[in-house]
XYZ file of C-alpha atoms in Angstrom:
332
model
C 0.000 0.000 0.000
C 1.271 3.485 -0.879
C 2.343 5.714 1.968
C -0.264 8.343 2.827
C 0.066 11.852 4.177
C -1.438 10.661 7.458
C 1.313 8.005 7.785
C 3.981 10.714 7.526
C 2.122 12.855 10.077
C 1.891 9.968 12.551
C 5.587 9.130 12.256
C 6.636 12.769 12.652
C 4.182 13.399 15.503
C 2.540 16.346 13.771
C -0.752 17.080 12.040
C -1.538 16.241 8.420
C -1.830 20.008 7.789
C 1.737 20.522 9.054
C 3.057 17.827 6.712
C 1.206 19.493 3.822
C 2.700 22.867 4.756
C 6.220 21.418 4.718
C 5.699 19.720 1.352
C 4.349 22.934 -0.157
C 7.245 24.934 1.319
C 5.077 27.058 3.607
C 7.469 29.635 5.108
C 6.227 29.780 8.717
C 7.453 26.344 9.814
C 10.138 25.976 12.483
C 13.404 24.355 11.452
C 12.872 21.594 14.033
C 9.394 20.722 12.739
C 10.538 20.822 9.123
C 13.433 18.479 9.913
C 11.111 15.982 11.660
C 8.691 15.922 8.724
C 11.450 15.613 6.130
C 12.981 12.742 8.096
C 9.602 10.966 8.174
C 9.140 11.517 4.432
C 12.569 9.997 3.760
C 12.044 7.058 6.131
C 8.664 6.154 4.612
C 9.733 6.979 1.028
C 6.655 9.164 0.646
C 5.986 10.480 -2.883
C 3.781 13.585 -3.006
C 0.968 13.609 -5.558
C 2.380 16.018 -8.129
C -0.876 16.372 -10.057
C -2.834 17.294 -6.939
C -0.193 19.798 -5.896
C -0.252 21.363 -9.340
C -4.010 21.829 -9.205
C -3.788 23.493 -5.794
C -0.931 25.819 -6.777
C -2.063 26.506 -10.332
C 1.497 25.620 -11.404
C 3.399 22.421 -12.029
C 6.957 23.746 -11.414
C 8.006 22.049 -14.657
C 9.297 23.962 -17.678
C 10.254 22.665 -21.105
C 13.513 23.257 -22.936
C 13.199 22.614 -26.677
C 16.543 22.422 -28.502
C 17.575 21.137 -31.951
C 20.080 18.486 -30.847
C 20.822 16.930 -27.490
C 23.925 15.309 -29.012
C 25.452 18.681 -29.885
C 28.119 19.603 -27.303
C 26.972 23.238 -27.287
C 23.317 22.378 -26.633
C 24.309 19.697 -24.125
C 26.339 22.246 -22.148
C 23.558 24.828 -22.443
C 20.923 22.312 -21.345
C 22.981 21.457 -18.270
C 23.323 25.152 -17.356
C 19.587 25.779 -17.794
C 18.766 22.722 -15.677
C 21.068 23.977 -12.921
C 19.600 27.487 -13.066
C 16.070 26.082 -12.816
C 16.954 23.655 -10.015
C 18.241 26.543 -7.896
C 14.706 27.946 -8.118
C 12.975 24.640 -7.356
C 11.981 24.082 -10.995
C 12.393 20.893 -13.043
C 13.357 21.072 -16.737
C 11.956 18.630 -19.297
C 14.150 18.568 -22.412
C 12.797 17.913 -25.898
C 14.857 17.435 -29.060
C 13.295 18.939 -32.204
C 16.126 18.153 -34.659
C 15.311 21.500 -36.232
C 12.213 20.051 -37.902
C 9.165 22.256 -38.415
C 6.654 19.601 -37.281
C 8.570 18.879 -34.085
C 8.873 22.587 -33.298
C 5.174 23.045 -33.983
C 4.418 20.214 -31.547
C 6.338 22.120 -28.870
C 4.437 25.327 -29.522
C 1.031 23.648 -29.741
C 1.187 22.471 -26.170
C 3.864 19.855 -25.644
C 2.983 17.712 -22.630
C -0.289 19.568 -22.094
C -0.803 20.835 -18.574
C 2.461 19.360 -17.303
C 4.565 22.435 -18.049
C 4.301 26.077 -17.041
C 6.381 27.554 -19.864
C 8.908 26.911 -22.613
C 12.492 27.940 -23.387
C 12.727 27.444 -27.127
C 15.606 27.416 -29.632
C 13.905 27.359 -33.059
C 15.499 26.561 -36.403
C 12.626 25.825 -38.783
C 9.785 27.957 -37.411
C 9.289 31.227 -39.252
C 9.035 34.379 -37.107
C 5.484 34.941 -38.391
C 4.439 31.686 -36.708
C 5.672 32.872 -33.322
C 2.761 34.880 -32.001
C 1.440 35.237 -28.478
C -2.067 34.409 -29.701
C -1.052 31.032 -31.132
C 1.088 29.892 -28.182
C -0.716 29.223 -24.953
C 2.304 29.191 -22.639
C 4.886 31.765 -21.538
C 7.828 31.483 -23.943
C 11.444 32.634 -24.007
C 13.400 32.365 -27.257
C 17.066 31.503 -27.639
C 19.246 32.169 -30.665
C 19.443 34.522 -33.599
C 15.867 34.293 -34.829
C 13.759 37.330 -33.746
C 10.024 37.198 -33.067
C 8.908 40.764 -33.715
C 8.874 41.755 -30.046
C 6.228 39.162 -29.155
C 8.427 37.246 -26.706
C 11.458 37.673 -24.484
C 14.665 36.575 -26.189
C 18.194 35.820 -24.991
C 20.873 35.614 -27.693
C 24.456 36.499 -28.480
C 24.994 39.307 -31.007
C 26.146 36.931 -33.740
C 26.758 39.715 -36.240
C 29.199 41.516 -33.966
C 30.772 38.295 -32.691
C 31.359 37.033 -36.241
C 32.748 40.440 -37.173
C 35.181 40.194 -34.258
C 36.272 36.662 -35.215
C 36.912 37.679 -38.825
C 38.643 40.912 -37.806
C 40.999 38.874 -35.628
C 42.078 36.880 -38.685
C 42.482 40.059 -40.731
C 44.651 41.588 -37.989
C 46.927 38.560 -38.277
C 47.568 39.469 -41.911
C 45.246 36.898 -43.471
C 43.679 38.010 -46.729
C 41.868 34.986 -48.206
C 39.493 34.206 -45.355
C 36.922 31.503 -45.989
C 33.639 30.961 -44.149
C 32.072 27.553 -43.503
C 28.401 27.281 -42.542
C 26.827 30.116 -44.541
C 23.147 29.935 -45.507
C 20.549 27.314 -44.703
C 19.653 28.595 -41.227
C 19.176 31.913 -39.486
C 22.494 31.253 -37.740
C 24.316 30.920 -41.045
C 22.755 34.063 -42.486
C 23.442 36.213 -39.437
C 27.044 35.062 -38.975
C 27.784 35.576 -42.663
C 26.598 39.159 -42.258
C 29.244 39.802 -39.577
C 31.907 38.010 -41.624
C 31.206 40.130 -44.710
C 31.044 43.306 -42.642
C 34.590 42.747 -41.341
C 35.906 42.025 -44.847
C 34.285 45.189 -46.195
C 35.728 47.352 -43.421
C 39.195 45.979 -44.224
C 38.777 46.645 -47.957
C 38.732 42.914 -48.760
C 36.224 41.542 -51.284
C 34.032 38.629 -50.291
C 34.807 35.837 -52.731
C 31.766 33.551 -53.289
C 34.154 30.621 -53.774
C 35.306 31.072 -50.170
C 31.781 30.989 -48.715
C 30.613 27.410 -48.234
C 27.248 26.209 -47.033
C 27.158 23.068 -44.913
C 24.667 20.216 -44.909
C 24.748 20.400 -41.112
C 26.853 21.892 -38.340
C 28.817 18.738 -37.529
C 32.436 17.627 -37.806
C 31.871 15.764 -41.077
C 30.405 18.899 -42.656
C 33.438 20.954 -41.647
C 35.803 18.280 -42.939
C 33.972 18.059 -46.282
C 33.878 21.837 -46.746
C 37.567 22.151 -45.907
C 38.422 19.598 -48.589
C 36.488 21.694 -51.132
C 38.414 24.804 -50.111
C 41.774 23.052 -50.473
C 40.870 22.066 -54.043
C 40.532 25.717 -55.106
C 43.214 27.093 -57.441
C 44.031 29.548 -54.651
C 43.092 28.037 -51.262
C 42.357 30.264 -48.264
C 44.936 31.273 -45.682
C 42.307 31.330 -42.926
C 38.839 29.964 -42.263
C 36.070 31.110 -39.938
C 33.733 28.231 -39.080
C 30.278 29.128 -37.818
C 30.489 26.638 -34.953
C 33.208 24.645 -33.223
C 32.182 21.253 -34.617
C 32.679 22.585 -38.147
C 36.082 23.912 -37.064
C 37.129 20.583 -35.552
C 36.194 18.807 -38.788
C 38.161 21.367 -40.779
C 41.204 20.842 -38.539
C 41.057 17.094 -39.221
C 41.149 17.678 -42.982
C 44.054 20.087 -42.629
C 45.990 17.555 -40.563
C 45.328 14.820 -43.127
C 46.583 17.153 -45.878
C 49.832 17.784 -43.984
C 49.112 21.493 -43.550
C 50.213 23.403 -40.460
C 47.794 25.327 -38.285
C 48.037 28.271 -37.986
C 51.174 28.712 -40.127
C 49.529 27.615 -43.393
C 45.880 28.171 -42.477
C 44.441 29.775 -39.344
C 41.118 28.477 -38.003
C 38.498 30.137 -35.796
C 35.264 28.576 -34.489
C 32.190 29.701 -32.550
C 30.722 28.395 -29.228
C 33.786 27.407 -27.135
C 32.797 23.798 -26.536
C 35.039 21.715 -24.289
C 36.388 19.611 -27.191
C 37.947 22.702 -28.739
C 39.743 23.648 -25.544
C 41.535 20.286 -25.438
C 42.106 19.742 -29.153
C 45.608 19.951 -30.605
C 45.893 22.715 -31.620
C 43.517 24.346 -29.168
C 40.747 26.191 -30.968
C 40.350 29.969 -31.166
C 36.632 30.634 -30.804
C 33.804 32.926 -29.740
C 32.963 32.026 -26.150
C 29.422 32.808 -24.990
C 28.672 33.126 -21.288
C 26.270 30.177 -21.148
C 25.809 30.449 -17.382
C 24.615 34.044 -17.816
C 22.393 32.951 -20.710
C 20.810 30.190 -18.645
C 20.225 32.357 -15.564
C 18.536 35.076 -17.592
C 16.465 32.753 -19.786
C 15.088 30.940 -16.735
C 14.576 34.223 -14.857
C 12.648 35.809 -17.735
C 10.424 32.749 -18.129
C 9.607 32.466 -14.425
C 8.809 36.181 -14.335
C 6.212 35.650 -17.070
C 4.851 32.498 -15.405
C 4.416 34.470 -12.166
C 2.006 36.759 -13.993
C 4.154 39.620 -15.236
C 2.656 39.310 -18.709
C 2.076 42.981 -19.482
C 5.673 44.180 -19.144
C 7.497 45.073 -22.384
C 9.264 42.108 -23.926
C 12.991 42.069 -23.400
C 15.802 41.204 -25.799
C 18.971 40.408 -23.840
C 22.432 40.173 -25.418
C 24.617 37.376 -24.060
C 28.140 38.521 -23.098
C 30.892 36.904 -25.157
C 34.660 37.004 -25.619
C 37.023 35.970 -28.391
C 39.223 33.234 -26.918
C 42.509 33.382 -28.849
C 44.247 30.011 -28.848
C 46.726 27.981 -30.887
C 44.639 27.521 -34.049
C 45.102 31.184 -34.951
C 47.872 32.513 -32.727
C 50.267 29.542 -32.711
């Protein structure tokens, strides 16, 4: 038979109401009473009825995090930070992988998991901004990433245009003149980061050569390796390459090693995201490093503010702090 609230009360020597107050984190409970009840809960392995609690509170204390890929090191690290930020506030995060597919993203927005969640932190790839409206989404929502939503929702994102400009300018300052870009087009990320790349070239008086701008089937190591091979087959290969994420850069570095080229002496390489793999690669990877802890804290904070009822405040667009981490792949 399942343990009941009255069983916990009897073991702790308190009333059922007191046990309920402890479970629901009622503030006016003495430390001694709280400790007795918590000890009884642990001893009897009591599991509170989450559904009943949710009905009483009007909240479930669950939020959803919808990301394109759980296998991506960047999204894995970000998911861990968001989970930690939520846990500090007594909130549980349910993670869903959309694989950047429109139907999967639509499923998230149409009410993933029904009444189980209070709100959503969402990193869209396939959903057009016009589809992101407060009327069509029945939950508080915070967006991550480059894609805007016309001021309808709070958003937390790095300034990818400026960050990509800074990465490209770093290569230009090193004296590189044929700077390739891997990852252009296909997604909002590719379009926005190409804008910063081209802006830096223009400011330096360097033309953007279409042959040096390569799209990628995905943002994985194999895509970076394949694109790098294409660049090396050009009559005049690049002397530097800016990859729009670190996995692309790591794939490019593999191709360069296989070709017997030296990094950065022959070709300098810069990535974006500062995943752990890049910090321990040989050579270590120069990259744009976003403050993911700051991102997570603010994304969770914005969402919980909306869940708490602050729905009429102007929507906020927060820029994630970032730095250019200069390492061996560009500086030697």
